[in-house]
PDB file of C-alpha atoms (C1' of nucleotides) in Angstrom:
ATOM      1  CA  MET A   1      78.974 150.998   2.915  1.00  0.00           C
ATOM      2  CA  GLN A   2      76.246 150.922   0.326  1.00  0.00           C
ATOM      3  CA  TYR A   3      75.822 149.694  -3.204  1.00  0.00           C
ATOM      4  CA  TRP A   4      74.449 151.497  -6.250  1.00  0.00           C
ATOM      5  CA  LEU A   5      73.765 151.148  -9.914  1.00  0.00           C
ATOM      6  CA  MET A   6      74.440 154.056 -12.236  1.00  0.00           C
ATOM      7  CA  LYS A   7      73.121 154.190 -15.774  1.00  0.00           C
ATOM      8  CA  THR A   8      74.887 155.783 -18.669  1.00  0.00           C
ATOM      9  CA  GLU A   9      74.336 155.744 -22.386  1.00  0.00           C
ATOM     10  CA  PRO A  10      77.513 154.323 -23.913  1.00  0.00           C
ATOM     11  CA  ASN A  11      77.123 156.757 -26.821  1.00  0.00           C
ATOM     12  CA  THR A  12      77.573 159.557 -24.306  1.00  0.00           C
ATOM     13  CA  PHE A  13      79.921 158.066 -21.722  1.00  0.00           C
ATOM     14  CA  SER A  14      80.893 154.400 -21.763  1.00  0.00           C
ATOM     15  CA  LEU A  15      82.922 152.112 -19.533  1.00  0.00           C
ATOM     16  CA  ASN A  16      85.809 152.567 -21.948  1.00  0.00           C
ATOM     17  CA  ASP A  17      85.537 156.318 -21.542  1.00  0.00           C
ATOM     18  CA  LEU A  18      85.873 155.825 -17.791  1.00  0.00           C
ATOM     19  CA  LYS A  19      88.842 153.515 -18.277  1.00  0.00           C
ATOM     20  CA  ASN A  20      90.508 156.139 -20.463  1.00  0.00           C
ATOM     21  CA  SER A  21      89.827 159.013 -18.086  1.00  0.00           C
ATOM     22  CA  PRO A  22      92.689 160.475 -16.032  1.00  0.00           C
ATOM     23  CA  ARG A  23      93.166 158.258 -12.954  1.00  0.00           C
ATOM     24  CA  LYS A  24      90.165 156.311 -14.336  1.00  0.00           C
ATOM     25  CA  THR A  25      88.029 158.845 -12.537  1.00  0.00           C
ATOM     26  CA  THR A  26      85.201 161.066 -13.685  1.00  0.00           C
ATOM     27  CA  GLU A  27      82.743 163.619 -12.378  1.00  0.00           C
ATOM     28  CA  TRP A  28      79.242 162.157 -12.582  1.00  0.00           C
ATOM     29  CA  ASP A  29      77.652 165.337 -13.824  1.00  0.00           C
ATOM     30  CA  GLY A  30      74.436 166.155 -15.626  1.00  0.00           C
ATOM     31  CA  VAL A  31      71.951 164.374 -13.371  1.00  0.00           C
ATOM     32  CA  ARG A  32      68.762 166.445 -13.502  1.00  0.00           C
ATOM     33  CA  ASN A  33      66.272 164.427 -11.527  1.00  0.00           C
ATOM     34  CA  TYR A  34      65.456 165.261  -7.925  1.00  0.00           C
ATOM     35  CA  GLN A  35      65.312 161.701  -6.608  1.00  0.00           C
ATOM     36  CA  ALA A  36      68.684 160.936  -8.141  1.00  0.00           C
ATOM     37  CA  ARG A  37      70.003 164.290  -6.919  1.00  0.00           C
ATOM     38  CA  ASN A  38      69.047 163.416  -3.364  1.00  0.00           C
ATOM     39  CA  MET A  39      71.024 160.194  -3.551  1.00  0.00           C
ATOM     40  CA  LEU A  40      74.043 161.990  -4.988  1.00  0.00           C
ATOM     41  CA  ARG A  41      73.875 164.737  -2.394  1.00  0.00           C
ATOM     42  CA  ASP A  42      72.807 162.874   0.726  1.00  0.00           C
ATOM     43  CA  LYS A  43      73.322 159.151   0.473  1.00  0.00           C
ATOM     44  CA  MET A  44      76.404 158.237  -1.494  1.00  0.00           C
ATOM     45  CA  GLN A  45      79.524 157.815   0.558  1.00  0.00           C
ATOM     46  CA  LYS A  46      83.156 157.541  -0.318  1.00  0.00           C
ATOM     47  CA  GLY A  47      83.999 153.874  -0.835  1.00  0.00           C
ATOM     48  CA  ASP A  48      80.493 152.831  -1.870  1.00  0.00           C
ATOM     49  CA  LEU A  49      80.540 150.429  -4.805  1.00  0.00           C
ATOM     50  CA  VAL A  50      78.672 150.975  -8.037  1.00  0.00           C
ATOM     51  CA  PHE A  51      77.498 148.785 -10.879  1.00  0.00           C
ATOM     52  CA  PHE A  52      78.265 150.655 -14.090  1.00  0.00           C
ATOM     53  CA  TYR A  53      75.297 150.103 -16.419  1.00  0.00           C
ATOM     54  CA  HIS A  54      74.948 150.763 -20.128  1.00  0.00           C
ATOM     55  CA  SER A  55      71.445 151.904 -21.095  1.00  0.00           C
ATOM     56  CA  ASN A  56      69.670 152.811 -24.311  1.00  0.00           C
ATOM     57  CA  CYS A  57      71.942 150.628 -26.401  1.00  0.00           C
ATOM     58  CA  LYS A  58      71.961 147.324 -28.212  1.00  0.00           C
ATOM     59  CA  GLU A  59      72.702 145.208 -25.175  1.00  0.00           C
ATOM     60  CA  PRO A  60      71.650 147.002 -21.981  1.00  0.00           C
ATOM     61  CA  GLY A  61      73.396 145.621 -18.910  1.00  0.00           C
ATOM     62  CA  ILE A  62      76.023 145.883 -16.209  1.00  0.00           C
ATOM     63  CA  VAL A  63      79.508 146.174 -17.672  1.00  0.00           C
ATOM     64  CA  GLY A  64      81.748 147.170 -14.807  1.00  0.00           C
ATOM     65  CA  ILE A  65      82.324 148.080 -11.179  1.00  0.00           C
ATOM     66  CA  ALA A  66      83.222 151.536  -9.957  1.00  0.00           C
ATOM     67  CA  LYS A  67      83.438 153.215  -6.564  1.00  0.00           C
ATOM     68  CA  ILE A  68      82.555 156.581  -5.138  1.00  0.00           C
ATOM     69  CA  THR A  69      85.757 158.555  -4.660  1.00  0.00           C
ATOM     70  CA  LYS A  70      84.276 161.956  -3.864  1.00  0.00           C
ATOM     71  CA  GLU A  71      81.000 162.613  -2.108  1.00  0.00           C
ATOM     72  CA  GLY A  72      78.276 164.959  -3.341  1.00  0.00           C
ATOM     73  CA  TYR A  73      79.254 168.491  -4.319  1.00  0.00           C
ATOM     74  CA  PRO A  74      77.592 171.091  -6.561  1.00  0.00           C
ATOM     75  CA  ASP A  75      77.358 170.173 -10.228  1.00  0.00           C
ATOM     76  CA  SER A  76      79.275 172.956 -11.945  1.00  0.00           C
ATOM     77  CA  THR A  77      77.806 172.170 -15.365  1.00  0.00           C
ATOM     78  CA  ALA A  78      74.534 173.684 -14.113  1.00  0.00           C
ATOM     79  CA  PHE A  79      76.272 177.090 -13.982  1.00  0.00           C
ATOM     80  CA  ASP A  80      78.081 176.683 -17.301  1.00  0.00           C
ATOM     81  CA  PHE A  81      76.289 178.504 -20.106  1.00  0.00           C
ATOM     82  CA  THR A  82      78.115 176.406 -22.693  1.00  0.00           C
ATOM     83  CA  SER A  83      77.100 173.084 -21.150  1.00  0.00           C
ATOM     84  CA  PRO A  84      74.164 171.066 -22.416  1.00  0.00           C
ATOM     85  CA  TYR A  85      73.374 170.552 -18.728  1.00  0.00           C
ATOM     86  CA  HIS A  86      73.199 174.276 -18.010  1.00  0.00           C
ATOM     87  CA  ASP A  87      70.285 175.147 -15.708  1.00  0.00           C
ATOM     88  CA  PRO A  88      69.618 178.861 -15.232  1.00  0.00           C
ATOM     89  CA  LYS A  89      67.452 178.033 -12.239  1.00  0.00           C
ATOM     90  CA  SER A  90      70.356 176.613 -10.268  1.00  0.00           C
ATOM     91  CA  ASP A  91      71.743 179.410  -8.116  1.00  0.00           C
ATOM     92  CA  PRO A  92      75.460 179.049  -7.310  1.00  0.00           C
ATOM     93  CA  ALA A  93      74.701 180.320  -3.798  1.00  0.00           C
ATOM     94  CA  ASN A  94      72.132 177.559  -3.387  1.00  0.00           C
ATOM     95  CA  PRO A  95      72.957 174.856  -5.918  1.00  0.00           C
ATOM     96  CA  ARG A  96      70.131 172.708  -7.168  1.00  0.00           C
ATOM     97  CA  TRP A  97      72.172 169.882  -8.701  1.00  0.00           C
ATOM     98  CA  PHE A  98      74.936 167.743  -7.302  1.00  0.00           C
ATOM     99  CA  MET A  99      77.472 165.253  -8.553  1.00  0.00           C
ATOM    100  CA  VAL A 100      79.970 162.756  -7.171  1.00  0.00           C
ATOM    101  CA  ASN A 101      83.228 161.402  -8.516  1.00  0.00           C
ATOM    102  CA  ILE A 102      83.510 157.756  -9.440  1.00  0.00           C
ATOM    103  CA  SER A 103      86.588 155.706 -10.274  1.00  0.00           C
ATOM    104  CA  LEU A 104      86.841 152.443 -12.147  1.00  0.00           C
ATOM    105  CA  VAL A 105      87.401 149.391  -9.994  1.00  0.00           C
ATOM    106  CA  ARG A 106      87.343 146.888 -12.842  1.00  0.00           C
ATOM    107  CA  PRO A 107      85.383 145.978 -15.956  1.00  0.00           C
ATOM    108  CA  LEU A 108      83.284 142.845 -15.623  1.00  0.00           C
ATOM    109  CA  GLN A 109      84.504 139.789 -17.473  1.00  0.00           C
ATOM    110  CA  ARG A 110      81.267 139.855 -19.404  1.00  0.00           C
ATOM    111  CA  THR A 111      78.163 142.003 -19.708  1.00  0.00           C
ATOM    112  CA  ILE A 112      75.437 140.902 -17.315  1.00  0.00           C
ATOM    113  CA  THR A 113      72.464 141.896 -19.414  1.00  0.00           C
ATOM    114  CA  LEU A 114      69.187 143.351 -18.266  1.00  0.00           C
ATOM    115  CA  ALA A 115      67.428 140.412 -19.898  1.00  0.00           C
ATOM    116  CA  GLU A 116      69.458 138.043 -17.748  1.00  0.00           C
ATOM    117  CA  LEU A 117      68.855 139.996 -14.547  1.00  0.00           C
ATOM    118  CA  LYS A 118      65.119 139.780 -15.188  1.00  0.00           C
ATOM    119  CA  LEU A 119      65.250 135.992 -15.183  1.00  0.00           C
ATOM    120  CA  HIS A 120      66.244 135.643 -11.540  1.00  0.00           C
ATOM    121  CA  LEU A 121      63.645 135.490  -8.802  1.00  0.00           C
ATOM    122  CA  ALA A 122      66.311 136.630  -6.342  1.00  0.00           C
ATOM    123  CA  LEU A 123      66.371 139.967  -8.155  1.00  0.00           C
ATOM    124  CA  LYS A 124      62.660 140.550  -8.478  1.00  0.00           C
ATOM    125  CA  GLU A 125      62.854 143.461  -6.004  1.00  0.00           C
ATOM    126  CA  LEU A 126      65.822 145.049  -7.759  1.00  0.00           C
ATOM    127  CA  PRO A 127      64.575 148.513  -8.779  1.00  0.00           C
ATOM    128  CA  LEU A 128      66.298 148.187 -12.148  1.00  0.00           C
ATOM    129  CA  VAL A 129      64.026 145.362 -13.252  1.00  0.00           C
ATOM    130  CA  ARG A 130      60.837 146.962 -11.958  1.00  0.00           C
ATOM    131  CA  LYS A 131      58.537 148.195 -14.648  1.00  0.00           C
ATOM    132  CA  GLY A 132      58.661 151.820 -15.636  1.00  0.00           C
ATOM    133  CA  ASN A 133      61.719 152.714 -13.657  1.00  0.00           C
ATOM    134  CA  ARG A 134      63.676 155.516 -15.286  1.00  0.00           C
ATOM    135  CA  LEU A 135      65.904 156.692 -12.480  1.00  0.00           C
ATOM    136  CA  SER A 136      69.522 156.910 -13.554  1.00  0.00           C
ATOM    137  CA  ILE A 137      70.809 156.098 -10.082  1.00  0.00           C
ATOM    138  CA  LEU A 138      69.399 153.196  -8.141  1.00  0.00           C
ATOM    139  CA  PRO A 139      70.194 151.519  -4.838  1.00  0.00           C
ATOM    140  CA  VAL A 140      71.253 147.875  -4.786  1.00  0.00           C
ATOM    141  CA  ASN A 141      71.128 145.958  -1.531  1.00  0.00           C
ATOM    142  CA  GLU A 142      73.922 143.727  -0.350  1.00  0.00           C
ATOM    143  CA  SER A 143      72.288 140.402  -1.200  1.00  0.00           C
ATOM    144  CA  GLN A 144      71.402 141.654  -4.670  1.00  0.00           C
ATOM    145  CA  TRP A 145      74.939 142.884  -5.147  1.00  0.00           C
ATOM    146  CA  GLN A 146      76.438 139.553  -4.163  1.00  0.00           C
ATOM    147  CA  PHE A 147      73.958 137.628  -6.266  1.00  0.00           C
ATOM    148  CA  ILE A 148      74.688 139.677  -9.368  1.00  0.00           C
ATOM    149  CA  LEU A 149      78.436 139.357  -8.856  1.00  0.00           C
ATOM    150  CA  GLY A 150      77.933 135.614  -8.670  1.00  0.00           C
ATOM    151  CA  LEU A 151      76.518 135.661 -12.182  1.00  0.00           C
ATOM    152  CA  GLU A 152      79.713 137.036 -13.683  1.00  0.00           C
ATOM    153  CA  ILE A 153      81.546 133.745 -13.983  1.00  0.00           C
ATOM    154  CA  ILE A 154      79.410 131.221 -15.743  1.00  0.00           C
TER     155      ILE A 154
ATOM    156  C1'  DG B   1      46.638 172.444  -5.429  1.00  0.00           C
ATOM    157  C1'  DC B   2      44.831 170.150  -9.582  1.00  0.00           C
ATOM    158  C1'  DC B   3      45.693 168.247 -13.792  1.00  0.00           C
ATOM    159  C1'  DA B   4      46.333 168.406 -18.911  1.00  0.00           C
ATOM    160  C1'  DA B   5      49.954 168.900 -21.960  1.00  0.00           C
ATOM    161  C1'  DC B   6      54.363 168.106 -22.918  1.00  0.00           C
ATOM    162  C1'  DG B   7      59.122 166.216 -22.596  1.00  0.00           C
ATOM    163  C1'  DT B   8      62.226 162.392 -21.465  1.00  0.00           C
ATOM    164  C1'  DT B   9      63.815 157.760 -20.606  1.00  0.00           C
ATOM    165  C1'  DG B  10      64.920 153.588 -22.275  1.00  0.00           C
ATOM    166  C1'  DG B  11      63.481 148.805 -23.479  1.00  0.00           C
ATOM    167  C1'  DC B  12      62.057 146.477 -27.314  1.00  0.00           C
TER     168       DC B  12
ATOM    169  C1'  DG C   1      60.912 153.993 -34.604  1.00  0.00           C
ATOM    170  C1'  DC C   2      57.351 152.940 -31.224  1.00  0.00           C
ATOM    171  C1'  DC C   3      55.409 153.739 -27.056  1.00  0.00           C
ATOM    172  C1'  DA C   4      54.674 153.006 -21.894  1.00  0.00           C
ATOM    173  C1'  DA C   5      55.806 155.092 -17.843  1.00  0.00           C
ATOM    174  C1'  DC C   6      57.182 158.767 -15.528  1.00  0.00           C
ATOM    175  C1'  DG C   7      58.567 163.681 -14.325  1.00  0.00           C
ATOM    176  C1'  DT C   8      57.908 168.573 -15.062  1.00  0.00           C
ATOM    177  C1'  DT C   9      55.535 172.702 -16.320  1.00  0.00           C
ATOM    178  C1'  DG C  10      52.231 176.087 -16.098  1.00  0.00           C
ATOM    179  C1'  DG C  11      47.376 177.719 -16.534  1.00  0.00           C
ATOM    180  C1'  DC C  12      43.617 178.106 -13.709  1.00  0.00           C
TER     181       DC C  12
END
DNA sequence: GCCAACGTTGGC
DNA sequence: GCCAACGTTGGC
């Protein structure tokens, strides 16, 4: 059982979009970074919990909890000529990109903002708050997970 | 294999 | 909108 943080731009796909998805489940497609791909393909396991993070928006932060409901499988949008994520270099016989399915567990009672996360010494090793980090999928260790959850209720 | 140029991410 | 920090590309 591992913990993760997954970034999404709410303009593209928000927590509400997840809530309104059939069975509150979505394919996490479109990841086109090899480090993130490796986590999707090799590390994420069914039942792992995920902080759902809104990036590139007015108030960046963690807004909900989701879980992995299907482990890594080839990202079909790479083969779809009509998709913005189409990648002609991904061969269906040897797929380059992978995705998982995630399902909503619950929204948080409030947004735990990036600014707030940066204040806590206990989170100084959290990859999210490290300078220059642009990965859209990041590991969270158990103590960090518990600490962040503890911030939800003020 | 090096590395300059370019593209992207994402906070601010 | 700016720009720092990365990742990728492609010439050599």
